[in-house]
Amino acid sequence: MRNIIWSKNSKNAGNDFVLNRFLRYLCGMFTEQQEKWLKRVEDLFLRLGIKSITMDDVTRELGISKKTLYTFVESKDDLVRKVLERHIGQEKAECEQMFKVAKNAIEEMYFVIETNSIQMSQMKANMIHDLQKYHHDAWEMMMEFQRGFLYKIVKSNLERGVSEGFYRDDFDIDIVTRLHIATSFQLFNETIFPQSAFKRHVIFNEYLLHYMHGILSEKGRKFMQKRNIKTSQ
């Protein structure tokens, strides 16, 4: 459980900030207006990267004063953390909902491909680098998301695919899960895939198809071929 620290000597503004954080901790959500702000800032980060954006840029984008902005966030680092927190929450909700309605494991993976391709095409390649180097708390949040939710989702998909007969049953699910997650993060490595030479969403799609063909059974290959025919019509 997180530690909530209260300071008797804090100014009213500081107490208000801590109180807002505590209330959000209890509710587990942002207000509707805060959600809109964070989505617009996320779009800004996707277009221009994180490091290059100043708090002045943020206030201009949102059309609010710095005073209003600082009643919601403590610093740029806190803003980045909240943007990521909102994004992860949305990713979890959408993923869990779509996986519930997917008819099989392969359709789950198609959902991942279709929903992430657009986002990958919009994302600046240096976003991961900026998080890791300049925003430690946000990076740790990303790593926890990777070790926790992403691991659970990928492992669950592999287990479902094997049980349905769409995936091979002769590989170590835990190892392949970890390989998949670790490799996915390398898609943002500018040394391996310089943005000047590769489109991010193309790399993402190629990697996922490569991953899928490595785990598909004959039954899965036939289903995937059938699905490709349907989606191309």
Coordinates of C-alpha atoms in Angstrom, one line a residue:
M1 CA 0.0 0.0 0.0
R2 CA 1.3 3.5 -0.8
N3 CA 2.4 5.8 2.0
I4 CA 0.4 9.0 2.2
I5 CA 2.6 11.7 3.9
W6 CA 0.9 14.7 5.6
S7 CA 3.0 17.8 6.6
K8 CA 1.6 20.1 9.3
N9 CA 3.9 22.9 8.1
S10 CA 2.9 22.8 4.4
K11 CA 1.2 25.8 2.8
N12 CA -2.4 25.5 1.9
A13 CA -1.5 25.0 -1.8
G14 CA 0.7 22.1 -0.8
N15 CA -2.0 20.6 1.4
D16 CA -4.5 20.9 -1.4
F17 CA -2.2 19.1 -3.7
V18 CA -1.6 16.2 -1.2
L19 CA -5.4 16.1 -0.5
N20 CA -6.2 15.9 -4.3
R21 CA -3.6 13.1 -4.7
F22 CA -5.1 11.2 -1.7
L23 CA -8.7 11.6 -3.0
R24 CA -7.6 10.3 -6.4
Y25 CA -5.8 7.4 -4.7
L26 CA -9.1 6.5 -3.0
C27 CA -11.2 6.9 -6.1
G28 CA -8.7 5.4 -8.5
M29 CA -9.7 7.9 -11.3
F30 CA -9.3 11.4 -12.6
T31 CA -12.2 13.9 -13.1
E32 CA -13.6 14.2 -16.6
Q33 CA -11.8 17.5 -17.2
Q34 CA -8.5 16.0 -16.0
E35 CA -9.0 13.1 -18.3
K36 CA -9.4 15.4 -21.2
W37 CA -6.3 17.4 -20.2
L38 CA -4.2 14.3 -19.9
K39 CA -5.3 12.9 -23.2
R40 CA -4.4 16.2 -25.0
V41 CA -1.0 16.2 -23.3
E42 CA -0.5 12.6 -24.2
D43 CA -1.2 13.5 -27.9
L44 CA 1.4 16.3 -27.5
F45 CA 4.0 13.9 -26.2
L46 CA 3.3 11.4 -29.0
R47 CA 3.7 14.1 -31.7
L48 CA 6.7 15.9 -30.3
G49 CA 8.3 13.7 -27.6
I50 CA 8.5 14.4 -23.9
K51 CA 11.8 16.2 -23.4
S52 CA 11.1 19.0 -25.8
I53 CA 7.7 19.9 -24.2
T54 CA 7.7 22.6 -21.6
M55 CA 5.0 23.4 -19.1
D56 CA 4.4 26.6 -21.1
D57 CA 3.7 24.5 -24.1
V58 CA 1.3 22.5 -22.0
T59 CA -0.7 25.5 -20.8
R60 CA -0.9 26.9 -24.3
E61 CA -2.2 23.5 -25.6
L62 CA -4.8 23.2 -22.9
G63 CA -5.7 26.9 -22.9
I64 CA -5.3 27.3 -19.1
S65 CA -3.0 29.2 -16.8
K66 CA 0.0 27.8 -15.0
K67 CA -1.8 28.4 -11.7
T68 CA -4.6 26.1 -12.8
L69 CA -2.2 23.5 -14.1
Y70 CA -0.2 23.5 -10.9
T71 CA -3.4 22.8 -8.9
F72 CA -3.5 19.5 -10.7
V73 CA 0.2 18.6 -11.0
E74 CA 3.3 19.3 -9.0
S75 CA 5.8 19.4 -11.8
K76 CA 6.5 18.2 -15.3
D77 CA 7.6 14.9 -13.9
D78 CA 4.3 14.5 -12.1
L79 CA 2.5 15.4 -15.3
V80 CA 4.3 12.7 -17.2
R81 CA 3.5 10.2 -14.5
K82 CA -0.2 11.1 -14.5
V83 CA -0.4 11.0 -18.4
L84 CA 1.1 7.5 -18.2
E85 CA -1.2 6.5 -15.4
R86 CA -4.2 7.5 -17.4
H87 CA -2.9 5.8 -20.5
I88 CA -2.2 2.5 -18.7
G89 CA -5.6 2.5 -17.1
Q90 CA -7.2 3.0 -20.5
E91 CA -5.0 0.3 -22.1
K92 CA -6.0 -2.2 -19.3
A93 CA -9.7 -1.5 -19.6
E94 CA -9.8 -1.7 -23.5
C95 CA -7.6 -4.8 -23.5
E96 CA -9.7 -6.7 -20.9
Q97 CA -13.0 -5.7 -22.7
M98 CA -11.9 -6.8 -26.1
F99 CA -10.3 -10.0 -24.9
K100 CA -13.6 -10.9 -23.3
V101 CA -15.4 -10.7 -26.7
A102 CA -12.6 -12.2 -28.8
K103 CA -13.7 -15.7 -30.1
N104 CA -10.3 -17.2 -29.8
A105 CA -6.6 -16.4 -29.1
I106 CA -5.8 -15.4 -32.6
E107 CA -8.6 -12.8 -32.6
E108 CA -7.1 -11.4 -29.4
M109 CA -3.8 -10.9 -31.2
Y110 CA -5.5 -9.2 -34.2
F111 CA -7.1 -6.8 -31.7
V112 CA -3.6 -5.9 -30.4
I113 CA -2.3 -5.4 -34.0
E114 CA -5.3 -3.3 -35.1
T115 CA -5.5 -1.1 -32.0
N116 CA -1.7 -0.4 -31.6
S117 CA -0.7 0.2 -35.3
I118 CA -2.2 3.7 -35.4
Q119 CA -0.7 4.6 -32.0
M120 CA 2.7 3.3 -33.0
S121 CA 2.7 5.3 -36.2
Q122 CA 2.1 8.5 -34.2
M123 CA 4.6 7.9 -31.5
K124 CA 8.0 9.5 -31.4
A125 CA 10.7 6.9 -31.1
N126 CA 12.5 8.8 -28.3
M127 CA 9.6 8.6 -25.9
I128 CA 10.8 5.4 -24.3
H129 CA 14.3 6.9 -24.0
D130 CA 12.9 10.1 -22.4
L131 CA 10.9 8.2 -19.9
Q132 CA 13.8 6.0 -18.9
K133 CA 16.4 8.9 -18.6
Y134 CA 14.4 11.8 -17.3
H135 CA 11.2 10.5 -15.5
H136 CA 12.2 7.7 -13.2
D137 CA 8.8 7.3 -11.5
A138 CA 7.0 7.0 -14.8
W139 CA 9.5 4.6 -16.1
E140 CA 9.1 2.4 -13.0
M141 CA 5.3 2.5 -13.6
M142 CA 5.9 1.3 -17.2
M143 CA 8.1 -1.5 -15.9
E144 CA 5.5 -2.6 -13.4
F145 CA 2.9 -2.5 -16.1
Q146 CA 5.2 -4.7 -18.2
R147 CA 6.0 -7.2 -15.4
G148 CA 2.4 -7.4 -14.2
F149 CA -0.5 -6.7 -16.6
L150 CA 1.4 -7.3 -19.9
Y151 CA 2.9 -10.5 -18.6
K152 CA -0.5 -11.8 -17.5
I153 CA -2.2 -10.9 -20.8
V154 CA 0.5 -12.4 -23.0
K155 CA 0.7 -15.6 -20.9
S156 CA -3.1 -15.9 -20.9
N157 CA -3.2 -15.6 -24.7
L158 CA -0.6 -18.3 -25.1
E159 CA -2.4 -20.6 -22.7
R160 CA -5.7 -20.0 -24.5
G161 CA -4.2 -20.5 -28.0
V162 CA -2.6 -23.8 -26.9
S163 CA -5.8 -25.1 -25.3
E164 CA -7.8 -24.2 -28.4
G165 CA -5.2 -25.9 -30.7
F166 CA -4.4 -22.7 -32.6
Y167 CA -0.9 -22.5 -31.0
R168 CA 1.8 -25.2 -30.8
D169 CA 2.0 -27.1 -27.6
D170 CA 5.8 -27.8 -27.6
F171 CA 7.2 -24.5 -26.2
D172 CA 7.7 -23.1 -22.7
I173 CA 4.9 -20.5 -22.2
D174 CA 6.7 -18.6 -19.5
I175 CA 9.9 -18.2 -21.5
V176 CA 8.1 -17.2 -24.7
T177 CA 6.0 -14.7 -22.7
R178 CA 9.1 -13.0 -21.4
L179 CA 10.9 -13.1 -24.8
H180 CA 7.9 -11.4 -26.4
I181 CA 7.7 -8.6 -23.9
A182 CA 11.4 -8.0 -23.9
T183 CA 11.6 -8.0 -27.6
S184 CA 8.7 -5.6 -28.0
F185 CA 10.6 -2.9 -26.2
Q186 CA 13.5 -3.2 -28.6
L187 CA 11.3 -2.0 -31.4
F188 CA 11.9 1.5 -30.0
N189 CA 15.7 1.2 -30.1
E190 CA 16.9 3.9 -32.5
T191 CA 20.3 2.1 -32.9
I192 CA 18.5 -1.0 -34.4
F193 CA 15.6 0.7 -36.1
P194 CA 16.5 4.4 -36.9
Q195 CA 13.3 6.4 -37.4
S196 CA 14.7 7.9 -40.6
A197 CA 14.7 4.5 -42.2
F198 CA 11.8 2.6 -40.6
K199 CA 8.2 3.4 -39.9
R200 CA 7.3 2.4 -36.4
H201 CA 3.9 0.8 -37.1
V202 CA 5.5 -1.3 -40.0
I203 CA 8.1 -2.6 -37.6
F204 CA 5.4 -3.4 -35.0
N205 CA 3.2 -5.3 -37.5
E206 CA 6.2 -7.2 -39.0
Y207 CA 7.3 -8.2 -35.5
L208 CA 3.9 -9.4 -34.4
L209 CA 3.4 -11.4 -37.6
H210 CA 6.9 -13.0 -37.1
Y211 CA 5.9 -13.8 -33.4
M212 CA 2.6 -15.3 -34.5
H213 CA 4.0 -17.5 -37.1
G214 CA 6.5 -18.8 -34.6
I215 CA 3.8 -20.1 -32.2
L216 CA 1.0 -21.1 -34.6
S217 CA 0.0 -24.7 -35.1
E218 CA -1.2 -25.9 -38.5
K219 CA -4.8 -25.3 -37.4
G220 CA -3.8 -21.7 -36.4
R221 CA -2.1 -21.1 -39.8
K222 CA -5.2 -22.1 -41.7
F223 CA -7.4 -19.9 -39.5
M224 CA -5.0 -16.9 -39.9
Q225 CA -4.9 -17.4 -43.7
K226 CA -8.7 -17.4 -43.7
R227 CA -8.8 -14.3 -41.6
N228 CA -6.4 -12.5 -43.9
I229 CA -8.7 -13.3 -46.9
K230 CA -11.7 -11.9 -45.0
T231 CA -10.0 -8.7 -43.9
S232 CA -8.7 -8.0 -47.4
Q233 CA -12.1 -8.1 -49.0

